[in-house]
Short mmCIF file of N, CA and C in Angstrom, two decimals:
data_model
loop_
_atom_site.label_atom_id
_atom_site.label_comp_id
_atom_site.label_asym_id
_atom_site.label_seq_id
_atom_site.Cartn_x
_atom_site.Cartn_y
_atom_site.Cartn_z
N UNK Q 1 0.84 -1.16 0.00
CA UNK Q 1 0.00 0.00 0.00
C UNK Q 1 0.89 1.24 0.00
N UNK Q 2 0.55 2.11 -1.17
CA UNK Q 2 1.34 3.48 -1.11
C UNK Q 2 0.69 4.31 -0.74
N UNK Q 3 1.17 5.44 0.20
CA UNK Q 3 0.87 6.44 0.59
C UNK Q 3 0.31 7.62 -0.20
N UNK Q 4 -0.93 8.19 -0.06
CA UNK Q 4 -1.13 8.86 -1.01
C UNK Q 4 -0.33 10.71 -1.19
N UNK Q 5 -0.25 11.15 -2.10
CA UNK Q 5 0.31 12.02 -2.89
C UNK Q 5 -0.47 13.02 -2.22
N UNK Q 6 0.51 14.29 -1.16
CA UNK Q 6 0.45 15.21 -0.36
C UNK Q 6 0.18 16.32 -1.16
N UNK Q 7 -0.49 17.45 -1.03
CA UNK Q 7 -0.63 18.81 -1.77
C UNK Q 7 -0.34 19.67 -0.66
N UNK Q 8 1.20 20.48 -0.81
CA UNK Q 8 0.98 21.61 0.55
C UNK Q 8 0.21 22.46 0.29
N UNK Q 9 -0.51 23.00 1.63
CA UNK Q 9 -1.30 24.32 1.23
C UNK Q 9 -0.75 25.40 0.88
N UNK Q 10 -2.05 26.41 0.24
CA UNK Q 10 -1.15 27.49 -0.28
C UNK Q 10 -0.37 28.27 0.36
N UNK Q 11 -0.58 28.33 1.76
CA UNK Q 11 0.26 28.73 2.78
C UNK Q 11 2.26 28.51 2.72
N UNK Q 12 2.16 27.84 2.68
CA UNK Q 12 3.45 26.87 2.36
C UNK Q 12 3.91 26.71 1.25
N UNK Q 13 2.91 26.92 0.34
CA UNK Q 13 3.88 27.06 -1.15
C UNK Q 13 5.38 28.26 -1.13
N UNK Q 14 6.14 27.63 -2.03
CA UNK Q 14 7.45 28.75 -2.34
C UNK Q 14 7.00 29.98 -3.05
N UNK Q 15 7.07 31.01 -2.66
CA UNK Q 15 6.73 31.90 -3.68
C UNK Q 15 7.67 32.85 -4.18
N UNK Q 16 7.51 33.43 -5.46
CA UNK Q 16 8.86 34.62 -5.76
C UNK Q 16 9.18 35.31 -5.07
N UNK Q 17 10.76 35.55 -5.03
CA UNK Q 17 10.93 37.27 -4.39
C UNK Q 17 9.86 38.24 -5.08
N UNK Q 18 9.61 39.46 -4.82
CA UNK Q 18 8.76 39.83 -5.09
C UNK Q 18 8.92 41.72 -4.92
N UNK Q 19 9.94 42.19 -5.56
CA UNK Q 19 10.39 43.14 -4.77
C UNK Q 19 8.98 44.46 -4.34
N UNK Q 20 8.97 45.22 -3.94
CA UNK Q 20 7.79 46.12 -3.30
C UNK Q 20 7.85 46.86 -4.20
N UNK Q 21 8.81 47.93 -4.64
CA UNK Q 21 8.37 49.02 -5.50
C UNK Q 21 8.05 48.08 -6.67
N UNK Q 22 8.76 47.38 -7.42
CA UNK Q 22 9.00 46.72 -8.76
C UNK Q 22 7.35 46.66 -8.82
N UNK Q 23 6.94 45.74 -7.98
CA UNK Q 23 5.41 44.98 -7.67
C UNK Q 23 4.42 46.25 -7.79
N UNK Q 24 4.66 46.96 -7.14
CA UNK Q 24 3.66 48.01 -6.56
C UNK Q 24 3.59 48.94 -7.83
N UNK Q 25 4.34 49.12 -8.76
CA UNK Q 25 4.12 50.31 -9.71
C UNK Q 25 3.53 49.52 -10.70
N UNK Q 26 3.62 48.49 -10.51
CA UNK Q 26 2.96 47.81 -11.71
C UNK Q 26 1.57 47.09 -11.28
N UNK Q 27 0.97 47.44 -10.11
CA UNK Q 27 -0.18 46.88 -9.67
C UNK Q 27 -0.21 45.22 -9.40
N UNK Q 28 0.36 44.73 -9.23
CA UNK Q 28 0.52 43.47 -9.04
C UNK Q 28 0.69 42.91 -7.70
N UNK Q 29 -0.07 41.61 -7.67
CA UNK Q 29 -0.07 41.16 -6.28
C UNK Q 29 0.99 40.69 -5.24
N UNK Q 30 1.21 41.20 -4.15
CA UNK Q 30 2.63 41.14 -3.47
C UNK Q 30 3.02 40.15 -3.29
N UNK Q 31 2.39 39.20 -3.49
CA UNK Q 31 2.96 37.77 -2.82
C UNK Q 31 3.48 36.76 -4.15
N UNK Q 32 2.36 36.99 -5.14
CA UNK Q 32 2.90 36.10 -6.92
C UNK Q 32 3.65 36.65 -7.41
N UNK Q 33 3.22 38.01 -7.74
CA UNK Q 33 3.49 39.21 -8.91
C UNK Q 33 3.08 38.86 -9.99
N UNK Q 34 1.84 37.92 -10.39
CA UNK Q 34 1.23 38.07 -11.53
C UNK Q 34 -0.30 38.52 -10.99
N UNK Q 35 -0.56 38.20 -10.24
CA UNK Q 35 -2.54 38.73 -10.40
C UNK Q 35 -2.60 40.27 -9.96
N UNK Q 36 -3.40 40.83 -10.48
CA UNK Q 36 -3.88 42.50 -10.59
C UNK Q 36 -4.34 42.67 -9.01
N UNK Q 37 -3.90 43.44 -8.41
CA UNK Q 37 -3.81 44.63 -6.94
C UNK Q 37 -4.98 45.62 -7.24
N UNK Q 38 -5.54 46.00 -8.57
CA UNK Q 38 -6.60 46.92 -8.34
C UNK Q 38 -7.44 46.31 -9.03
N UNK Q 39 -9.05 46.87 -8.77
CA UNK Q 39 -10.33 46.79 -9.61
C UNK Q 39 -10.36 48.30 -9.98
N UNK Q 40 -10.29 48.41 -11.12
CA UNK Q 40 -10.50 50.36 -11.10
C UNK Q 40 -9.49 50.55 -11.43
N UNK Q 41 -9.79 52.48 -10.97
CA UNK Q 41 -8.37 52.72 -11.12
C UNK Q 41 -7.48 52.78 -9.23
N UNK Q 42 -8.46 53.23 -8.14
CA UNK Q 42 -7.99 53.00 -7.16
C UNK Q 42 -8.34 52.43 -5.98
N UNK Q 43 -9.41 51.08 -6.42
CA UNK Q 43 -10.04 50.35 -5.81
C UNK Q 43 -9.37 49.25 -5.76
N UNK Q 44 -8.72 48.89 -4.65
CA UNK Q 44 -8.17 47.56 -4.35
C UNK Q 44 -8.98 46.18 -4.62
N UNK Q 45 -8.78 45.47 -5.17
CA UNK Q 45 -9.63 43.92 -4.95
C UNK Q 45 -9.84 43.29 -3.94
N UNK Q 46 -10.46 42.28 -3.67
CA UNK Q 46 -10.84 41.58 -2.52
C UNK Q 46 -9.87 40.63 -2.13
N UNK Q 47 -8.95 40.41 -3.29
CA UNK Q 47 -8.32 39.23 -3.70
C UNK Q 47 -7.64 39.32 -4.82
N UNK Q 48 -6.31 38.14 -4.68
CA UNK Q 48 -5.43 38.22 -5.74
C UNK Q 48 -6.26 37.35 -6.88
N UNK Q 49 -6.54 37.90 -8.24
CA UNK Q 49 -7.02 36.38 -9.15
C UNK Q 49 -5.99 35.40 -9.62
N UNK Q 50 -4.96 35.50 -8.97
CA UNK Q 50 -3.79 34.84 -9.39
C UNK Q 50 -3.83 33.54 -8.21
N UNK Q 51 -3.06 34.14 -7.28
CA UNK Q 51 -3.10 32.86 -5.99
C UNK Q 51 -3.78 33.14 -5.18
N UNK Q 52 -5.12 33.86 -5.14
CA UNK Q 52 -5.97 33.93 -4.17
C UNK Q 52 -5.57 34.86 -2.57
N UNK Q 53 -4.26 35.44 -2.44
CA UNK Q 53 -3.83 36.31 -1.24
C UNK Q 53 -5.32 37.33 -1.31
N UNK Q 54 -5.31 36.99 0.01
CA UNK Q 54 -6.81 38.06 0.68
C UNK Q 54 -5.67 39.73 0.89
N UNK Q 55 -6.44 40.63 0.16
CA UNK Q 55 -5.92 42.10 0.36
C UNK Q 55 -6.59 42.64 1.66
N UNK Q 56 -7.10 42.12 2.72
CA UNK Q 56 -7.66 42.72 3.68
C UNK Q 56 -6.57 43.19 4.66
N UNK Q 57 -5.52 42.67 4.48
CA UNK Q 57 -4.62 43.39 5.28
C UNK Q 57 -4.29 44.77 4.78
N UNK Q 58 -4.30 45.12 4.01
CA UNK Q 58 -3.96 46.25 2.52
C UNK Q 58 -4.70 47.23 3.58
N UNK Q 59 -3.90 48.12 3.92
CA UNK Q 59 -4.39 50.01 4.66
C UNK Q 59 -3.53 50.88 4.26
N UNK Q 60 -3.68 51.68 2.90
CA UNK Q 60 -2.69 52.62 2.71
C UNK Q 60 -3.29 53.78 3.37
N UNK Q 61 -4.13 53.94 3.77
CA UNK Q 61 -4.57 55.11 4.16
C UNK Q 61 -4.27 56.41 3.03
N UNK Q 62 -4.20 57.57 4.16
CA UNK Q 62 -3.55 58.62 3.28
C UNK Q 62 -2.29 58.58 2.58
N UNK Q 63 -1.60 58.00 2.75
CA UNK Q 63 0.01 57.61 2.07
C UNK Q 63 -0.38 58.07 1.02
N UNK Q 64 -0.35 57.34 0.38
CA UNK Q 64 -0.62 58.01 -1.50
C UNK Q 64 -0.64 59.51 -1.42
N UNK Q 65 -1.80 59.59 -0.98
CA UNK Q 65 -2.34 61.53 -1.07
C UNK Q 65 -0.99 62.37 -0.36
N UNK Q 66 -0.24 61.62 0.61
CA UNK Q 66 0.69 62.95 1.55
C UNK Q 66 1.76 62.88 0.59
N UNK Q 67 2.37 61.52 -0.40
CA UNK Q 67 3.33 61.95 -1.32
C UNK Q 67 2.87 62.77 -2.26
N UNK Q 68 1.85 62.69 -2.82
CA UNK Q 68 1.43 62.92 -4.25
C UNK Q 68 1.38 64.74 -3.84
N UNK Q 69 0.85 64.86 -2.37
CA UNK Q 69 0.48 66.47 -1.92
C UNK Q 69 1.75 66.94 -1.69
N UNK Q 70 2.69 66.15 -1.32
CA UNK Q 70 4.26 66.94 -0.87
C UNK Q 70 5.38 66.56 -2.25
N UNK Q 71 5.25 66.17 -3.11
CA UNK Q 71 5.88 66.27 -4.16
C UNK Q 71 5.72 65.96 -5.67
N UNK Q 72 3.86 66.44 -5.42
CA UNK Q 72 3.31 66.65 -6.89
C UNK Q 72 2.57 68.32 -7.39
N UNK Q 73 1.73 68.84 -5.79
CA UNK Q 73 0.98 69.65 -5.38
C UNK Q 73 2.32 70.87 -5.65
N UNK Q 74 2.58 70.63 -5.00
CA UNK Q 74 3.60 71.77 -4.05
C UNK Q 74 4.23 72.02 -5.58
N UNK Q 75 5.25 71.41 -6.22
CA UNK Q 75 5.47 72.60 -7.39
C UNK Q 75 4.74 72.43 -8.32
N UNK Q 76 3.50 72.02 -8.67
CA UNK Q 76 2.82 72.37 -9.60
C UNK Q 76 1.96 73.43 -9.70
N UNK Q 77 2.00 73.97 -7.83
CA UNK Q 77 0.98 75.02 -7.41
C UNK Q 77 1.85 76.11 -7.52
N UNK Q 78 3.32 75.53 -7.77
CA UNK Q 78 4.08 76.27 -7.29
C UNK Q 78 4.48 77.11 -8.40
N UNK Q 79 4.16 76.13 -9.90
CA UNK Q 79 4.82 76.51 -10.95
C UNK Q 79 3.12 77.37 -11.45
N UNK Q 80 2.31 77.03 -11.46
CA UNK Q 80 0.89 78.02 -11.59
C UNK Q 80 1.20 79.22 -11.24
N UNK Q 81 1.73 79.66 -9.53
CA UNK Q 81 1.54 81.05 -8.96
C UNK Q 81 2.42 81.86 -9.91
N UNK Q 82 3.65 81.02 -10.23
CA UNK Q 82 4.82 81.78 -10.81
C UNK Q 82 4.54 82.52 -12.07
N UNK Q 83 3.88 81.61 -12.76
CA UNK Q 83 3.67 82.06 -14.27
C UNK Q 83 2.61 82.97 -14.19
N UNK Q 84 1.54 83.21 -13.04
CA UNK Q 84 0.69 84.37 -13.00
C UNK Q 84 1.45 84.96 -12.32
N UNK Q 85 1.98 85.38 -11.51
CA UNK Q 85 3.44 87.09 -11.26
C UNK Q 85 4.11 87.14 -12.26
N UNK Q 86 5.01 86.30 -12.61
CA UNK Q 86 6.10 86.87 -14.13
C UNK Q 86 5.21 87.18 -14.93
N UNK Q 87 4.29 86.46 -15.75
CA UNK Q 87 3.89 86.42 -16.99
C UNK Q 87 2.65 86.91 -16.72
N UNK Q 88 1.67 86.89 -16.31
CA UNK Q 88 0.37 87.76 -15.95
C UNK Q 88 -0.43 86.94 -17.31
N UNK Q 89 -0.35 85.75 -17.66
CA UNK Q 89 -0.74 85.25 -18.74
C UNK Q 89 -2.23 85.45 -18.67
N UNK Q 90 -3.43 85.46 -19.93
CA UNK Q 90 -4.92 84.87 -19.66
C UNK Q 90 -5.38 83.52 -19.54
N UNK Q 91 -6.60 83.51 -18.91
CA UNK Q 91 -6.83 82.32 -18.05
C UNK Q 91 -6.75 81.03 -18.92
N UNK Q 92 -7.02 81.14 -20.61
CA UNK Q 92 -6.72 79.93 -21.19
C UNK Q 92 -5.15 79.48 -21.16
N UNK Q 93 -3.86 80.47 -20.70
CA UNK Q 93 -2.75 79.79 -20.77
C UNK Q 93 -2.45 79.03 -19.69
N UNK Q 94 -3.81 79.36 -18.36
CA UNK Q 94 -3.19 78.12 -17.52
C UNK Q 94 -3.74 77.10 -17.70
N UNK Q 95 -5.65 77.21 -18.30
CA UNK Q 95 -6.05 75.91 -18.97
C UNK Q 95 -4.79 74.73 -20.01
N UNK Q 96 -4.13 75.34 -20.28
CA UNK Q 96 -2.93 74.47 -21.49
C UNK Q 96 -1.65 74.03 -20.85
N UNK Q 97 -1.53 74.90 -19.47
CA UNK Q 97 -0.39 75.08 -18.87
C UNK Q 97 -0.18 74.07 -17.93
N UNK Q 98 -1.20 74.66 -16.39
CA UNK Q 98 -1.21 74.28 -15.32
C UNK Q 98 -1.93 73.72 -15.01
N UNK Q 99 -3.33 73.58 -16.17
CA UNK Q 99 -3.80 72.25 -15.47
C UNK Q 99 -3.41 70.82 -15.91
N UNK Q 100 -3.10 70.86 -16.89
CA UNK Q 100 -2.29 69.06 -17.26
C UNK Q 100 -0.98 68.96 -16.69
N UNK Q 101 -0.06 70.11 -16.27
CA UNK Q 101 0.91 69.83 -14.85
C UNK Q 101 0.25 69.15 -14.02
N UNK Q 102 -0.85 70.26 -13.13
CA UNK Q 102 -1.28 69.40 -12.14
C UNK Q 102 -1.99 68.16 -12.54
N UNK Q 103 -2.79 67.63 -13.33
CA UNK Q 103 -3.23 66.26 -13.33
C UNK Q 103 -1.98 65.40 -13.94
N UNK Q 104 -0.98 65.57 -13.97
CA UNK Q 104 0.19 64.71 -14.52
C UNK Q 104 0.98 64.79 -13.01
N UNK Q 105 0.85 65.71 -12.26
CA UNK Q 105 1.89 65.26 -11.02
C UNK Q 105 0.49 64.92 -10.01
N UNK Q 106 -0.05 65.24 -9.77
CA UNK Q 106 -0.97 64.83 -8.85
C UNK Q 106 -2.14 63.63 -8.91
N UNK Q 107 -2.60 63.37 -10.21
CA UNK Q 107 -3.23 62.41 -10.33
C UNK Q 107 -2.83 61.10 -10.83
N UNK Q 108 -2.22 61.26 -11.75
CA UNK Q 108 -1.69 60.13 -12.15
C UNK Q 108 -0.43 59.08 -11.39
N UNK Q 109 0.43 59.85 -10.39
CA UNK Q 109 1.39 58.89 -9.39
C UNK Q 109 0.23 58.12 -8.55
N UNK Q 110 -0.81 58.52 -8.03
CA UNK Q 110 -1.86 58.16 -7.13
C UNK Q 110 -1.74 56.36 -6.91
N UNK Q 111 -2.22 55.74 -8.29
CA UNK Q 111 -1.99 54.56 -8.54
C UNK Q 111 -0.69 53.60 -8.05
N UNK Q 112 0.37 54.11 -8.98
CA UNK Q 112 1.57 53.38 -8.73
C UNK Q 112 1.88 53.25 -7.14
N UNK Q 113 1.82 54.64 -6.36
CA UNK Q 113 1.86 55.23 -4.95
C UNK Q 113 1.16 54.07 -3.96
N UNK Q 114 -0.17 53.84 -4.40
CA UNK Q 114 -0.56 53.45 -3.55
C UNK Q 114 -0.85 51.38 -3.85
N UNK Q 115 -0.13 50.86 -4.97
CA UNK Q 115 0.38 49.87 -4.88
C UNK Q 115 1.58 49.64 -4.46
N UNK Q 116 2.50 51.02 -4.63
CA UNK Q 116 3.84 50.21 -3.76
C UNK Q 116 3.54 50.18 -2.18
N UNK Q 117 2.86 51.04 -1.66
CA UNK Q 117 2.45 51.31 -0.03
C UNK Q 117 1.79 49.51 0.06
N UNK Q 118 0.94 49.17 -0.72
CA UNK Q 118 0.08 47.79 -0.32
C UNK Q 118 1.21 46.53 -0.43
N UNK Q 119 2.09 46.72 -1.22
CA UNK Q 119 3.34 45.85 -1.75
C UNK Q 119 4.47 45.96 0.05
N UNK Q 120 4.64 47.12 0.04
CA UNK Q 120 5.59 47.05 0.93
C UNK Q 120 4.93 46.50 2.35
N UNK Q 121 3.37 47.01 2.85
CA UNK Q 121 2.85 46.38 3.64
C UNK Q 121 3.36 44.61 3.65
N UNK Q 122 2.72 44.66 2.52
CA UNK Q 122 2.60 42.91 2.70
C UNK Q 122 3.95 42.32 3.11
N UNK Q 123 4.89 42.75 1.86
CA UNK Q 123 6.91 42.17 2.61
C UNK Q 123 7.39 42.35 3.59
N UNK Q 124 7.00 43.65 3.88
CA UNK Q 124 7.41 43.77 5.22
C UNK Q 124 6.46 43.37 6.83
N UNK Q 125 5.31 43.06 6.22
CA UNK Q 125 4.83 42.21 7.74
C UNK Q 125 4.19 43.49 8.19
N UNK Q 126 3.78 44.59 7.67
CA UNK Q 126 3.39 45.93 8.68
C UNK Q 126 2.16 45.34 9.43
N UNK Q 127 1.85 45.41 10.75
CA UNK Q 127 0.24 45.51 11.20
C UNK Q 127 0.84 46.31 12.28
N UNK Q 128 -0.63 46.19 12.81
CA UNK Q 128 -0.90 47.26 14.28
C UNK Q 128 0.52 46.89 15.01
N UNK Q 129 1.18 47.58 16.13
CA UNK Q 129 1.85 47.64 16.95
C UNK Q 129 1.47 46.28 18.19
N UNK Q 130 2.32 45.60 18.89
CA UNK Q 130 1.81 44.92 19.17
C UNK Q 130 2.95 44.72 20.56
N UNK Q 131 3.45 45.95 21.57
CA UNK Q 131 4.15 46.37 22.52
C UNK Q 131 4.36 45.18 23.62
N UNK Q 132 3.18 44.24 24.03
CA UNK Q 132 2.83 43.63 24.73
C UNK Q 132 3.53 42.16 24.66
N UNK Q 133 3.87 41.86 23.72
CA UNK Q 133 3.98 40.37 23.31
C UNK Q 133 5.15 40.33 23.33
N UNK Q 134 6.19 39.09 23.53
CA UNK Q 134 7.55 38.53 23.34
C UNK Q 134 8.03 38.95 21.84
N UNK Q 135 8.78 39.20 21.82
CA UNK Q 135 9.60 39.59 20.33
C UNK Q 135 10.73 38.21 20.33
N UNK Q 136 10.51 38.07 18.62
CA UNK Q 136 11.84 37.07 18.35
C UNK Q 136 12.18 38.02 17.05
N UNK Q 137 13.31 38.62 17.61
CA UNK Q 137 14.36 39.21 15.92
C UNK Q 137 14.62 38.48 15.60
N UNK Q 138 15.04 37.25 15.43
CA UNK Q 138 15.68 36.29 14.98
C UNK Q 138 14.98 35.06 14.21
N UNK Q 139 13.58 34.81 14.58
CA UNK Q 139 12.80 33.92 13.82
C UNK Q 139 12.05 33.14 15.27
N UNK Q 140 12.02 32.15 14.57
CA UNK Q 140 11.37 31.50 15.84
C UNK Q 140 12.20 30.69 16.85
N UNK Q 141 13.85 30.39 16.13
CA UNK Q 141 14.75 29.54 16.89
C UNK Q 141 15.51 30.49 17.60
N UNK Q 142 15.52 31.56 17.17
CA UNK Q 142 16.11 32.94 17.98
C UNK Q 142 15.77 33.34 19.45
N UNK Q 143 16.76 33.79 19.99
CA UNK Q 143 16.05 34.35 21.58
C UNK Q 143 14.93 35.06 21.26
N UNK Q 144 14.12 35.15 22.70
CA UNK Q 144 12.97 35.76 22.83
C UNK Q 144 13.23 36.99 23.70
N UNK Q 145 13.12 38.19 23.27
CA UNK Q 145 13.19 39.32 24.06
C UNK Q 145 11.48 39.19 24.74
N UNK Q 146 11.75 39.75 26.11
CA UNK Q 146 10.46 40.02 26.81
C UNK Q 146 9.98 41.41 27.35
N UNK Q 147 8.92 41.82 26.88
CA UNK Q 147 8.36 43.39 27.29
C UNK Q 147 8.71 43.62 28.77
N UNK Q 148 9.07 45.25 29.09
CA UNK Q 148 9.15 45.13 30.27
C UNK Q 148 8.10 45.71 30.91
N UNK Q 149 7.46 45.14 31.94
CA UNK Q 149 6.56 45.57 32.49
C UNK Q 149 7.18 46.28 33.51
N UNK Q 150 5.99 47.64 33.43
CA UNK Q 150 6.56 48.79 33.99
C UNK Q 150 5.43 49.07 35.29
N UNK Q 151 5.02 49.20 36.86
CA UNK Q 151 4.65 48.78 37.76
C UNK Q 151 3.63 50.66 37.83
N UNK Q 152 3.82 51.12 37.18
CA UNK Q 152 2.99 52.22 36.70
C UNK Q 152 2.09 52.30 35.23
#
């Protein structure tokens, strides 16, 4: 009698390196890097259609918006004010000007932004803080550092 033929779960499967930005600008799921990270344009999926990874861990929050506002906003607002003091242009030269600046620095990183934030979550293990519990830097065969409890 032979033993029958084991399937590890998907848990346990090997999976690619998978680097975070690489993954993330290209919308792709952090754990394969072939199934699609969005429905939309900035609606996360429920799920990878590739290997099935649940995105419920996925919280970029504002991330996206504070890069896109601190180094898309800022000189595109910046390059608008300028060209109305020097140039005193009429209002169709900022229609041609400053507004496809701003929707080229501000709208369009949005995407890539906020797949590398869901990418790097996932590699790097981010969740809530968790102060209370034994730490192993080392893995699981590694010493165990222990919280110190403080009598206040």
């Amino acid at each position: 009698m032979t033993e029958p033929d084991t399937i590890a779960p998907t848990d346990e499967k090997e999976w690619p390196y998978c680097p975070p930005v690489q993954t993330g600008i290209r919308g792709r799921c952090p754990r394969c890097g072939e199934g699609h990270l969005f429905d939309g344009f900035l609606t996360l999926r429920k799920e990878c259609d590739h290997c099935g990874l649940s995105y419920a861990f996925a919280d970029p929050a504002d991330g996206p918006a504070f890069f896109v506002i601190c180094f898309g906003c800022v000189p595109a607002v910046t390059f608008a004010l300028l060209l109305q003091i020097y140039a005193e242009p009429p209002f169709w030269v900022h229609l041609v000007t400053s507004l496809p600046f701003l929707v080229a620095t501000c709208v369009l990183p949005l995407r890539p932004l906020k797949g590398w934030l869901v990418c790097s979550q996932f590699f790097f293990k981010a969740r809530e803080g968790r102060l209370k519990l034994p730490w192993r830097p080392f893995g699981d065969a590694g010493p165990v550092i222990e919280p110190v409890h403080h009598s206040w």
